């Protein structure tokens, strides 16, 4: 399973890259705003800086919601770097734009997906990635992981090559369950990735090993 980090923070992206397990980055307008990145040129510069840190796909989201606007923005975004994937919302004009981009070899990430029907439509339009938001479904008492399972089954039934990018991942169990189901990619915060490291028996065991070593190596 590929690991993407879901942030626009250059520091967190660098930390995940330094860990040696990072395959890509996803961003969204809220994450860009959180870093205080605004204005067309600043946004482009920031995406370029992200592409220089990570050796993998970087999802850059369009703001437009009409077909012409999405196409114009997407075509500008992909000029920034070969690593850029155009992130397009799951709306009617978004699906049309994904089809347009896929016919021209421009890679897309269909975002804000909350149902298997939406994921089926994204695959039919030729999306490179589909992003079901599992954490936000869990937030409203709906099983986000079941959605990943349903999409996996549908895509496997027909051999769709659209990659399932489990998004809105909040904690390590989301990552593990997505891996068991067979999501192609997960995107989450650095905290969820680092939480995979943790086990109390590791800490206790290491402390004991070092203590015993010290006894005979004073
Ligand atoms: C997906 O690409 C989104 O950026 C993201 O995963 C949303 O996560 P959130 O629900 O934690 O905001």
Coordinates of C-alpha atoms and ligand atoms in Angstrom, one line a residue:
X1 CA 0.0 0.0 0.0
X2 CA 1.3 3.4 -0.9
X3 CA 1.6 6.0 1.9
X4 CA 0.7 9.6 1.0
X5 CA 0.7 12.4 3.6
X6 CA -2.3 14.7 3.8
X7 CA -0.9 18.1 4.5
X8 CA 0.5 21.3 2.9
X9 CA 3.1 21.6 5.7
X10 CA 6.6 21.5 4.2
X11 CA 8.0 20.5 7.6
X12 CA 5.7 17.5 8.0
X13 CA 6.3 16.5 4.4
X14 CA 10.0 16.6 4.9
X15 CA 9.7 14.6 8.2
X16 CA 7.7 11.9 6.4
X17 CA 10.1 11.9 3.5
X18 CA 13.1 11.5 5.8
X19 CA 11.4 8.5 7.4
X20 CA 11.8 6.9 4.0
X21 CA 8.2 5.6 3.6
X22 CA 6.5 8.4 1.7
X23 CA 5.0 7.8 -1.8
X24 CA 3.1 11.1 -2.3
X25 CA 1.2 14.1 -1.0
X26 CA -2.4 15.2 -1.0
X27 CA -3.5 18.7 -0.3
X28 CA -6.8 20.5 -0.3
X29 CA -7.8 24.2 0.0
X30 CA -8.3 24.0 3.8
X31 CA -4.8 22.5 4.2
X32 CA -3.3 25.2 2.0
X33 CA -5.2 27.9 4.0
X34 CA -3.9 26.3 7.3
X35 CA -0.4 27.1 6.1
X36 CA -1.4 30.6 5.1
X37 CA -0.8 29.9 1.4
X38 CA -2.9 32.2 -0.8
X39 CA -2.6 33.9 -4.2
X40 CA -2.1 32.1 -7.5
X41 CA 1.7 32.6 -7.6
X42 CA 2.3 31.6 -4.0
X43 CA 0.1 28.5 -4.4
X44 CA 2.1 27.5 -7.5
X45 CA 5.4 28.1 -5.7
X46 CA 4.2 26.0 -2.7
X47 CA 3.3 23.1 -4.9
X48 CA 6.7 23.3 -6.6
X49 CA 8.4 23.2 -3.2
X50 CA 6.3 20.1 -2.2
X51 CA 7.3 18.4 -5.5
X52 CA 11.0 19.1 -4.7
X53 CA 10.7 17.3 -1.3
X54 CA 8.8 14.2 -2.3
X55 CA 9.5 11.8 -5.1
X56 CA 5.9 10.9 -5.9
X57 CA 2.5 12.2 -6.9
X58 CA 1.2 15.5 -5.4
X59 CA -2.5 16.2 -5.6
X60 CA -3.3 19.8 -6.2
X61 CA -7.0 20.7 -5.9
X62 CA -8.9 23.0 -8.3
X63 CA -11.2 25.7 -6.8
X64 CA -13.5 26.1 -9.9
X65 CA -16.7 24.2 -10.0
X66 CA -17.6 24.7 -13.6
X67 CA -16.2 22.6 -16.5
X68 CA -14.3 25.4 -18.3
X69 CA -12.9 26.7 -15.0
X70 CA -11.7 23.2 -13.9
X71 CA -10.1 22.5 -17.2
X72 CA -8.3 25.9 -17.2
X73 CA -7.0 25.5 -13.6
X74 CA -6.0 21.8 -14.1
X75 CA -4.0 22.6 -17.3
X76 CA -2.2 25.4 -15.4
X77 CA -1.5 23.1 -12.3
X78 CA 0.1 20.3 -14.4
X79 CA 2.6 22.8 -15.9
X80 CA 4.1 23.2 -12.4
X81 CA 5.6 19.8 -12.3
X82 CA 5.2 16.3 -13.8
X83 CA 4.3 15.0 -10.3
X84 CA 1.1 17.1 -10.1
X85 CA -2.2 15.2 -10.1
X86 CA -5.3 17.4 -10.6
X87 CA -7.7 17.0 -7.7
X88 CA -11.3 17.4 -8.9
X89 CA -14.5 17.4 -6.7
X90 CA -17.1 14.8 -7.3
X91 CA -19.7 17.0 -9.0
X92 CA -21.3 16.8 -12.5
X93 CA -18.8 19.2 -14.1
X94 CA -16.0 17.5 -12.2
X95 CA -16.8 14.1 -13.8
X96 CA -16.9 15.7 -17.2
X97 CA -13.5 17.3 -16.5
X98 CA -12.0 14.0 -15.3
X99 CA -13.1 12.4 -18.6
X100 CA -11.6 15.3 -20.5
X101 CA -8.3 15.1 -18.6
X102 CA -8.1 11.3 -18.9
X103 CA -8.4 11.5 -22.6
X104 CA -5.5 13.8 -22.7
X105 CA -3.2 11.9 -20.4
X106 CA -3.6 14.3 -17.4
X107 CA -3.9 12.4 -14.1
X108 CA -6.7 13.2 -11.7
X109 CA -7.8 12.5 -8.2
X110 CA -11.6 12.5 -7.7
X111 CA -12.1 14.0 -4.2
X112 CA -15.0 14.3 -1.8
X113 CA -16.3 10.8 -2.5
X114 CA -18.7 9.4 0.1
X115 CA -20.5 6.6 -1.7
X116 CA -19.7 3.5 -3.9
X117 CA -21.9 5.0 -6.7
X118 CA -19.7 8.1 -6.8
X119 CA -16.6 5.9 -6.9
X120 CA -18.0 3.8 -9.8
X121 CA -18.7 7.0 -11.8
X122 CA -15.2 8.3 -11.1
X123 CA -13.7 5.1 -12.4
X124 CA -15.9 5.1 -15.5
X125 CA -14.7 8.7 -16.2
X126 CA -11.1 7.5 -16.0
X127 CA -9.9 9.0 -12.7
X128 CA -6.4 8.0 -11.7
X129 CA -7.3 8.0 -8.1
X130 CA -10.6 8.1 -6.2
X131 CA -10.6 9.6 -2.7
X132 CA -13.3 8.1 -0.3
X133 CA -13.2 10.1 3.0
X134 CA -13.4 7.5 5.7
X135 CA -12.9 9.7 8.7
X136 CA -15.7 12.1 7.8
X137 CA -18.1 9.2 7.3
X138 CA -17.1 7.8 10.7
X139 CA -17.8 11.2 12.1
X140 CA -21.4 10.9 11.1
X141 CA -21.8 7.3 12.4
X142 CA -21.4 5.7 9.0
X143 CA -18.8 3.0 8.4
X144 CA -16.1 4.5 6.3
X145 CA -14.1 1.3 6.0
X146 CA -17.2 -0.5 4.6
X147 CA -17.1 2.0 1.8
X148 CA -13.5 1.1 1.0
X149 CA -14.5 -2.6 1.0
X150 CA -17.4 -1.9 -1.4
X151 CA -15.3 0.1 -3.8
X152 CA -12.6 -2.6 -3.8
X153 CA -15.2 -5.2 -4.7
X154 CA -16.7 -3.1 -7.5
X155 CA -13.4 -2.2 -9.0
X156 CA -12.1 -5.8 -8.9
X157 CA -15.4 -7.0 -10.5
X158 CA -14.6 -5.0 -13.6
X159 CA -10.9 -4.5 -13.5
X160 CA -11.0 -0.7 -13.1
X161 CA -7.5 0.6 -12.8
X162 CA -8.5 3.7 -10.8
X163 CA -6.5 3.5 -7.5
X164 CA -8.5 3.6 -4.3
X165 CA -6.9 6.4 -2.2
X166 CA -8.4 6.1 1.3
X167 CA -8.6 9.7 2.5
X168 CA -9.6 11.4 5.7
X169 CA -7.5 8.8 7.6
X170 CA -7.4 9.8 11.3
X171 CA -5.4 7.1 13.1
X172 CA -3.3 4.0 12.7
X173 CA -6.2 1.5 12.8
X174 CA -7.7 3.2 9.7
X175 CA -4.3 2.6 8.0
X176 CA -4.2 -1.1 9.1
X177 CA -7.8 -1.8 8.1
X178 CA -7.3 -0.1 4.7
X179 CA -4.3 -2.3 4.2
X180 CA -6.3 -5.5 5.1
X181 CA -9.1 -4.5 2.6
X182 CA -6.6 -3.7 -0.1
X183 CA -6.8 0.0 -0.6
X184 CA -4.1 1.0 -3.1
X185 CA -3.1 4.2 -1.2
X186 CA -3.9 5.8 2.1
X187 CA -3.4 9.5 2.9
X188 CA -3.3 10.8 6.4
X189 CA -1.5 13.1 8.8
X190 CA 2.1 12.6 10.0
X191 CA 0.7 11.7 13.4
X192 CA -1.2 8.6 12.0
X193 CA 1.9 7.4 10.2
X194 CA 4.2 7.8 13.2
X195 CA 1.6 6.1 15.5
X196 CA 2.3 2.9 13.5
X197 CA 5.7 2.9 15.2
X198 CA 4.4 2.7 18.7
X199 CA 4.1 -0.3 21.0
X200 CA 4.7 -0.3 24.8
X201 CA 6.4 -3.7 24.6
X202 CA 8.9 -2.2 22.1
X203 CA 9.8 0.6 24.6
X204 CA 9.9 -1.8 27.6
X205 CA 12.0 -4.3 25.6
X206 CA 14.5 -1.7 24.4
X207 CA 14.9 -0.2 27.9
X208 CA 15.7 -3.6 29.3
X209 CA 18.2 -4.4 26.5
X210 CA 20.0 -1.1 27.1
X211 CA 20.0 -1.6 30.9
X212 CA 21.5 -5.2 30.6
X213 CA 24.1 -4.0 28.1
X214 CA 25.1 -1.2 30.5
X215 CA 25.6 -3.7 33.4
X216 CA 28.5 -5.4 31.6
X217 CA 29.8 -2.3 29.8
X218 CA 30.1 0.2 32.6
Ligands
LIG1 C1 -8.2 14.1 1.0 O1 -7.4 14.1 0.1 C2 -8.5 15.2 1.9 O2 -7.4 16.1 1.8 C3 -8.4 14.7 3.3 O3 -8.0 13.4 3.5 C4 -9.5 15.2 4.2 O4 -9.3 14.7 5.5 P1 -10.1 15.4 6.8 O5 -11.4 14.8 6.8 O6 -9.2 14.9 7.9 O7 -10.1 16.8 6.6

